[in-house]
GROMACS .gro file of N, CA and C in nm:
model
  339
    1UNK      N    1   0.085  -0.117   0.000
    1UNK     CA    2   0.000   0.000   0.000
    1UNK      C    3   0.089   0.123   0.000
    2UNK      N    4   0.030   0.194  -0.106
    2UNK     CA    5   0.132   0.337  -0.105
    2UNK      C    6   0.066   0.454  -0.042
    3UNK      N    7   0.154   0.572   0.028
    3UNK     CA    8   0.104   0.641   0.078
    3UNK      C    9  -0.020   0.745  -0.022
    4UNK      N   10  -0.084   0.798   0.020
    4UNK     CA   11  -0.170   0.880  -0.077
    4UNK      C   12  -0.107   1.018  -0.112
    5UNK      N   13  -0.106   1.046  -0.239
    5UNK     CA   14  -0.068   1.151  -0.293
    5UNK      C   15  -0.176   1.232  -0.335
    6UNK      N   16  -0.129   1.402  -0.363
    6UNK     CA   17  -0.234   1.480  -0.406
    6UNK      C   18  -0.326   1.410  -0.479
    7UNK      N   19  -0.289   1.361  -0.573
    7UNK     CA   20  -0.426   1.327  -0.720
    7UNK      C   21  -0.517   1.169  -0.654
    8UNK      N   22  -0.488   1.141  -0.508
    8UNK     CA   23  -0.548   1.059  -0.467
    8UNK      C   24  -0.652   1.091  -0.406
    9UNK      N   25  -0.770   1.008  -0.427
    9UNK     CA   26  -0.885   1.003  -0.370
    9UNK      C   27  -0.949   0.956  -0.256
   10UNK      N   28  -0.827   0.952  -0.145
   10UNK     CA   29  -0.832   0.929  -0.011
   10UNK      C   30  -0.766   0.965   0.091
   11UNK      N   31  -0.691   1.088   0.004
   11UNK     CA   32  -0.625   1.197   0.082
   11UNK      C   33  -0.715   1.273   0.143
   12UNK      N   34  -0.647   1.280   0.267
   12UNK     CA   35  -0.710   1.391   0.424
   12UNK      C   36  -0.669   1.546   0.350
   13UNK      N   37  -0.664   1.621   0.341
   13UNK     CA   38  -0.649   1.782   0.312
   13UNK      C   39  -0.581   1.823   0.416
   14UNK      N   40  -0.617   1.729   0.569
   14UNK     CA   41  -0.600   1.827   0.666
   14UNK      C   42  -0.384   1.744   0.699
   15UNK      N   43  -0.375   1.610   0.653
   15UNK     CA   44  -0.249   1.581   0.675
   15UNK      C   45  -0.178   1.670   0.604
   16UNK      N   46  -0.196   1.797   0.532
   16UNK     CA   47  -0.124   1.841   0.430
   16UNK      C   48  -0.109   2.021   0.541
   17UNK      N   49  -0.182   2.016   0.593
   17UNK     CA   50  -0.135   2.153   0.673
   17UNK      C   51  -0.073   2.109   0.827
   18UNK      N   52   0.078   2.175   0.835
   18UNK     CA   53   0.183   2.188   0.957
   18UNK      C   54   0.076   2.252   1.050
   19UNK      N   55   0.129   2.234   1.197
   19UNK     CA   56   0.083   2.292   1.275
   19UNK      C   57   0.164   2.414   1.258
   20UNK      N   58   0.277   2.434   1.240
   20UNK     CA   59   0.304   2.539   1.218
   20UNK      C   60   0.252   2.700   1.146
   21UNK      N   61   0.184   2.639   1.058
   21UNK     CA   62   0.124   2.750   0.993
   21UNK      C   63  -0.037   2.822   1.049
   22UNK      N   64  -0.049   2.722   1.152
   22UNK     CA   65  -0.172   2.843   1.232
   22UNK      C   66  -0.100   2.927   1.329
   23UNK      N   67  -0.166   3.046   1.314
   23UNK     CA   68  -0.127   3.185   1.389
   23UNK      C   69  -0.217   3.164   1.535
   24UNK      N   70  -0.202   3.231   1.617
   24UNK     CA   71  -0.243   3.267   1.715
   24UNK      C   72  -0.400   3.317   1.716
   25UNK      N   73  -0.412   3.375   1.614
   25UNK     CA   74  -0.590   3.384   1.548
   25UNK      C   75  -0.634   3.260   1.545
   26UNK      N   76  -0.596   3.153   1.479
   26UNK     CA   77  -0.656   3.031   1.466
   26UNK      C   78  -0.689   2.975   1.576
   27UNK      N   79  -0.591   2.961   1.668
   27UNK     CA   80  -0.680   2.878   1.825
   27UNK      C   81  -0.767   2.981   1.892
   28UNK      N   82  -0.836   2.871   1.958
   28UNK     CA   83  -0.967   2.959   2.045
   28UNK      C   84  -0.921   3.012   2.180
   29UNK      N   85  -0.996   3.107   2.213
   29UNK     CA   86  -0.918   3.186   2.328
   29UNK      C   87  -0.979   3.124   2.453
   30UNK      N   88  -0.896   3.158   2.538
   30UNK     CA   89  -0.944   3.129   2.673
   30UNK      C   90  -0.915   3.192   2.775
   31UNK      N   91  -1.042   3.216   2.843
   31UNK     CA   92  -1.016   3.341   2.971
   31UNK      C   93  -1.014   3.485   2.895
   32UNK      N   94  -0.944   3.572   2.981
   32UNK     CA   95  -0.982   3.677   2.954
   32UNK      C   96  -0.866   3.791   2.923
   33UNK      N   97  -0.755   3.710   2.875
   33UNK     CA   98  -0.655   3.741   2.808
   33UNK      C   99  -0.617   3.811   2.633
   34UNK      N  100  -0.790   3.780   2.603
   34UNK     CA  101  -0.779   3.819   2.450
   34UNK      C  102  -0.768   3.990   2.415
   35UNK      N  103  -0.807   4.056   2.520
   35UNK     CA  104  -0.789   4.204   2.518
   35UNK      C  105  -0.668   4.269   2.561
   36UNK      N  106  -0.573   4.147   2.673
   36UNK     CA  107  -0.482   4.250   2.787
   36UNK      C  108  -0.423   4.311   2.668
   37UNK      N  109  -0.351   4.452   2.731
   37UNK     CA  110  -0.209   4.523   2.725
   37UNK      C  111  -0.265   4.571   2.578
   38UNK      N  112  -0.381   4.583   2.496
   38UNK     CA  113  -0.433   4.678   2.401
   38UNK      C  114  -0.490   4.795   2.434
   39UNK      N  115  -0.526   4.814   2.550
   39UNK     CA  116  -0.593   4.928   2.573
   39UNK      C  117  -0.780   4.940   2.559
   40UNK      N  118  -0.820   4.840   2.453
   40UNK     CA  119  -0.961   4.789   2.495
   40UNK      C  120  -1.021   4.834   2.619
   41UNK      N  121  -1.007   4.712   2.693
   41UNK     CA  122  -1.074   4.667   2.796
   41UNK      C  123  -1.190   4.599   2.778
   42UNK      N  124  -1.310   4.701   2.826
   42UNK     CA  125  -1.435   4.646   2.854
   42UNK      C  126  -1.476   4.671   2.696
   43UNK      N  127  -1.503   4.756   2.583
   43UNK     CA  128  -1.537   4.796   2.523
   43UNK      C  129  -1.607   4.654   2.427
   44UNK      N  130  -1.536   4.569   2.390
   44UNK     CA  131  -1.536   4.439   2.275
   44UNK      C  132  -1.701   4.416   2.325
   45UNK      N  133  -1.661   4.373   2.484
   45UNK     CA  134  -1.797   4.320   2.522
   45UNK      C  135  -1.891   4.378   2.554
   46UNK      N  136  -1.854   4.550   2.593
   46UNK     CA  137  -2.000   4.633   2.578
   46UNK      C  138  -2.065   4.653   2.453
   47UNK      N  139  -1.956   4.643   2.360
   47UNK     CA  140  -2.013   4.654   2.256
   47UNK      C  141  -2.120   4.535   2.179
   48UNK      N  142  -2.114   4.431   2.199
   48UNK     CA  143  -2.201   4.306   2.177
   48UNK      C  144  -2.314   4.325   2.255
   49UNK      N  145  -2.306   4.357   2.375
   49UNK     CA  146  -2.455   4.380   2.414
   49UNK      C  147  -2.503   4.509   2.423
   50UNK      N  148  -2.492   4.610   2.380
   50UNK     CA  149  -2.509   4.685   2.302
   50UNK      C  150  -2.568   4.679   2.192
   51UNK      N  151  -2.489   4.609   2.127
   51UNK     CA  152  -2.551   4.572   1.995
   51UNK      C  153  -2.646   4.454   1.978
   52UNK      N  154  -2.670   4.392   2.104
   52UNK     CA  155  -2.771   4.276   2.074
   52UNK      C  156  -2.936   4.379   2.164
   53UNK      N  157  -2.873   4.465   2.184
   53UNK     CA  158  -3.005   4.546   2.252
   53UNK      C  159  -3.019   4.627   2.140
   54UNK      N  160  -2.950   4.697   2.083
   54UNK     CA  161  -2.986   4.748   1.955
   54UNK      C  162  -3.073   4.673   1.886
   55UNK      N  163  -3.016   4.576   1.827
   55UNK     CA  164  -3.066   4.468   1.740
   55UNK      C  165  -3.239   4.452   1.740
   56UNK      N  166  -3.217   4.416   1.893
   56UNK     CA  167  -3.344   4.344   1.907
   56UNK      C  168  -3.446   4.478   1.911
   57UNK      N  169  -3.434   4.597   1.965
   57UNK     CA  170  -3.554   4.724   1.922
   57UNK      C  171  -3.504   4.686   1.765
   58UNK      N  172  -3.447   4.674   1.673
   58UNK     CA  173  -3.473   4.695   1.534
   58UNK      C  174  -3.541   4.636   1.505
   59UNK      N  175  -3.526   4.464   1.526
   59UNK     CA  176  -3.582   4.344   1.483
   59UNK      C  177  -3.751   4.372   1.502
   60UNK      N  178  -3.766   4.430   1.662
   60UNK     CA  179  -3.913   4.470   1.688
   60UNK      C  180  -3.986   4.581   1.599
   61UNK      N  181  -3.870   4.665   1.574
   61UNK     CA  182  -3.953   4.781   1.522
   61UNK      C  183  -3.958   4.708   1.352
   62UNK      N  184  -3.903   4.662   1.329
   62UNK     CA  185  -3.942   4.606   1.182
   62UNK      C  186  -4.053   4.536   1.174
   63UNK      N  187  -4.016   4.446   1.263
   63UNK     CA  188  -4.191   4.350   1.295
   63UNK      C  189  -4.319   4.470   1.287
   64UNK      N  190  -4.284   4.556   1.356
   64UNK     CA  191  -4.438   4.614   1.362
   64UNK      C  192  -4.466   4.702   1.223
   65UNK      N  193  -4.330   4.755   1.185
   65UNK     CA  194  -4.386   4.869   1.042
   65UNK      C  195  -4.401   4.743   0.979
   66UNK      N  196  -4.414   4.620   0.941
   66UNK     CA  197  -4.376   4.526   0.890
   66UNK      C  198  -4.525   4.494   0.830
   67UNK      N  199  -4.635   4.489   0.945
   67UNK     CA  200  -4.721   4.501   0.917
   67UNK      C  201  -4.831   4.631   0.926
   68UNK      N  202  -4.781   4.742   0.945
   68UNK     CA  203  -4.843   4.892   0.948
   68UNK      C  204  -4.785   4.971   0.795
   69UNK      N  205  -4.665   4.956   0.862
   69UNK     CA  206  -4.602   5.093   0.755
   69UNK      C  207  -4.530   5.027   0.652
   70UNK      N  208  -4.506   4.912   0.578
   70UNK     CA  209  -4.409   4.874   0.463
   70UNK      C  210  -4.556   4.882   0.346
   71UNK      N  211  -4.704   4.809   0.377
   71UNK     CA  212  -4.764   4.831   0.256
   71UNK      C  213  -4.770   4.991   0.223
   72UNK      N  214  -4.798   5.066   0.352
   72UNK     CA  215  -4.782   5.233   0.268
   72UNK      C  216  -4.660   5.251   0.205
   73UNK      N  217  -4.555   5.228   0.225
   73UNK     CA  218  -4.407   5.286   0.156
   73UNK      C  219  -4.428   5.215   0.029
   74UNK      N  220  -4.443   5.085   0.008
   74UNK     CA  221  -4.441   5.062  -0.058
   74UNK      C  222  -4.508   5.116  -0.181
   75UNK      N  223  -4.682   5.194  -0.140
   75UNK     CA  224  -4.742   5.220  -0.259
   75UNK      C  225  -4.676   5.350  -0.239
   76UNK      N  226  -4.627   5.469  -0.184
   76UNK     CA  227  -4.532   5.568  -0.182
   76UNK      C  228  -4.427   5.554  -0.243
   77UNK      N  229  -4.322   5.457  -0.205
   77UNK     CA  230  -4.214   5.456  -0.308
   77UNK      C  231  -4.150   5.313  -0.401
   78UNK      N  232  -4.278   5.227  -0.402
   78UNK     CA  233  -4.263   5.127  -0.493
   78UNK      C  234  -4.168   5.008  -0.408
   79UNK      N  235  -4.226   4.903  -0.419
   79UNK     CA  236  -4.183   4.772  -0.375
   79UNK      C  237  -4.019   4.746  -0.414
   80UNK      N  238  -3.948   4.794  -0.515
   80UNK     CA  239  -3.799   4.785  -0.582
   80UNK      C  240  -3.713   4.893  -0.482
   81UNK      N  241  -3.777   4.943  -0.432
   81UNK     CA  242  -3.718   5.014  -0.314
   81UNK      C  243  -3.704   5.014  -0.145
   82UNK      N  244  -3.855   4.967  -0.163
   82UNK     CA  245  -3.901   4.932  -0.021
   82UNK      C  246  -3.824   4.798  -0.014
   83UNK      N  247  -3.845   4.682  -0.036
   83UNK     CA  248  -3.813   4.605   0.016
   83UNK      C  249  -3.641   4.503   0.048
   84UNK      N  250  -3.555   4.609  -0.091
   84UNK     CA  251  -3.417   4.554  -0.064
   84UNK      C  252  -3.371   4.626   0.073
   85UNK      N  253  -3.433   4.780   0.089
   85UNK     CA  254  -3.392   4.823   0.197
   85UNK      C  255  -3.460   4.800   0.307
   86UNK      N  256  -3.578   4.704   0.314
   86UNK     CA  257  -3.651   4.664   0.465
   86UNK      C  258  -3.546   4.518   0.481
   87UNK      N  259  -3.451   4.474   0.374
   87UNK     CA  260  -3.403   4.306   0.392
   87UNK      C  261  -3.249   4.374   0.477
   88UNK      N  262  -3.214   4.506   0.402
   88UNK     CA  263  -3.044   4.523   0.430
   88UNK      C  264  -3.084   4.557   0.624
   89UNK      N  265  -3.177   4.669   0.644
   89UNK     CA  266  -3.190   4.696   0.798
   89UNK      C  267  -3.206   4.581   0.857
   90UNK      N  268  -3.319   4.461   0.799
   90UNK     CA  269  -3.299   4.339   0.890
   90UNK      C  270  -3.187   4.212   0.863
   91UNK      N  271  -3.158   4.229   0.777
   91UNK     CA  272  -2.993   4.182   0.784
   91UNK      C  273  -2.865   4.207   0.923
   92UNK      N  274  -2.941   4.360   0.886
   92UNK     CA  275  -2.792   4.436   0.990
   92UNK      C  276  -2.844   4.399   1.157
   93UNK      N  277  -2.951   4.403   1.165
   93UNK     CA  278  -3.022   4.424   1.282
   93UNK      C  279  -3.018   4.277   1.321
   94UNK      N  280  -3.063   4.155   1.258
   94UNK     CA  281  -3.001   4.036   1.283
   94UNK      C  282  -2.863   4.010   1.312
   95UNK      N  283  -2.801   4.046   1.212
   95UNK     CA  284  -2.643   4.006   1.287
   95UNK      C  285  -2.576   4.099   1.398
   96UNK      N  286  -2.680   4.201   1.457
   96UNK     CA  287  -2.623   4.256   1.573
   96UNK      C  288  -2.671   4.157   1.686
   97UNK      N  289  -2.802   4.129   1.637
   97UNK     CA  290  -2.870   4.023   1.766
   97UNK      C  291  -2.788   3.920   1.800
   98UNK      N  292  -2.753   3.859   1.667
   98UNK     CA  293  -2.642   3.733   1.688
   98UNK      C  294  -2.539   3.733   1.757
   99UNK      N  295  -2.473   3.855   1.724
   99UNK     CA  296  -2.320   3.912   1.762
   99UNK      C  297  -2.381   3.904   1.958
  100UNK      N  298  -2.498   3.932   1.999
  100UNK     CA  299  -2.520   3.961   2.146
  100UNK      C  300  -2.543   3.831   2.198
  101UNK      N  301  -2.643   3.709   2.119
  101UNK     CA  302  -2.646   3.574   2.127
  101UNK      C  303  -2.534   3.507   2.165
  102UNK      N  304  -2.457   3.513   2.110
  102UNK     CA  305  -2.294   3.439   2.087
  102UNK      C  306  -2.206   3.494   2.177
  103UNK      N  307  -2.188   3.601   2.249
  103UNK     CA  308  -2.128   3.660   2.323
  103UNK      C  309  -2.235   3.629   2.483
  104UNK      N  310  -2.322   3.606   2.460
  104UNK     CA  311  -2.414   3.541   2.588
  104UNK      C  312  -2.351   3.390   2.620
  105UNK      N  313  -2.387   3.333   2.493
  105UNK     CA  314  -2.403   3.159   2.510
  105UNK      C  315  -2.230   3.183   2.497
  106UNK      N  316  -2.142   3.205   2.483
  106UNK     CA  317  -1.930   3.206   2.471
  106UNK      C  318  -1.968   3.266   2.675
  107UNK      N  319  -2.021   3.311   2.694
  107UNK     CA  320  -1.980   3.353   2.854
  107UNK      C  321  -2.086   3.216   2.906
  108UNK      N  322  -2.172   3.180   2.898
  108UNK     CA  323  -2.248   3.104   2.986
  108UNK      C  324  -2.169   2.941   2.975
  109UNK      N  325  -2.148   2.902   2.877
  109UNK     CA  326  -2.086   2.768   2.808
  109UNK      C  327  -1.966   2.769   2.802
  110UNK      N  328  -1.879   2.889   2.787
  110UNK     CA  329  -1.732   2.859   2.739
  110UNK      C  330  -1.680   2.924   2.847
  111UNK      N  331  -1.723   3.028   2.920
  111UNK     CA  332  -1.684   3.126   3.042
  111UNK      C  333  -1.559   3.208   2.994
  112UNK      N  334  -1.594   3.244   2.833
  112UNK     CA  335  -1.540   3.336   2.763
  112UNK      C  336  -1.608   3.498   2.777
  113UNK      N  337  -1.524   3.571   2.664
  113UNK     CA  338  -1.595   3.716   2.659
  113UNK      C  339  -1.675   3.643   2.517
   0.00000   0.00000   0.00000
């Protein structure tokens, strides 16, 4: 049996990357070392919940023009307008919620920031 080479079809991908070549980005952090001696501090993580309280008044306030105020805009400024920009605010407004989700469940589960 020969070892597997690139053009083989039972080559791992992953025997082909050194440990060497992951950076310090690549492993997961632990504790509360990922900010020291930058000058940060608290900010990373005020800012996630922050932004998951943001989020969530957006997410609400969309829900409600959602069903009040998007059929008026729409006959005001046409559905090709109204609605890529009702998807981009709840786009943004979702991934702030997430960003506050994940920074909840990384402190409750991982006893990360």
């Amino acid at each position: 049996m020969t070892a597997p080479t690139a053009s083989s079809p039972h080559r791992n991908p992953l025997d082909d990357t050194p440990t060497e070549q992951l950076t310090a980005t690549d492993m997961p952090r632990v504790g509360n070392d990922s900010h020291s001696g930058d000058g940060w501090g608290v900010w990373p993580v005020l800012w996630r919940w922050v932004s998951f309280v943001i989020g969530c008044v957006v997410l609400v306030a969309c829900a409600w023009a959602l069903g009040s105020k998007v059929p008026q805009w729409t006959r005001e400024h046409g559905t090709m307008l109204v609605f890529p920009c009702f998807f981009l605010v709840m786009s943004i407004a979702g991934r702030w919620f997430w960003m506050g989700i994940d920074a909840a469940l990384n402190r409750v589960i991982g006893g990360r920031e």
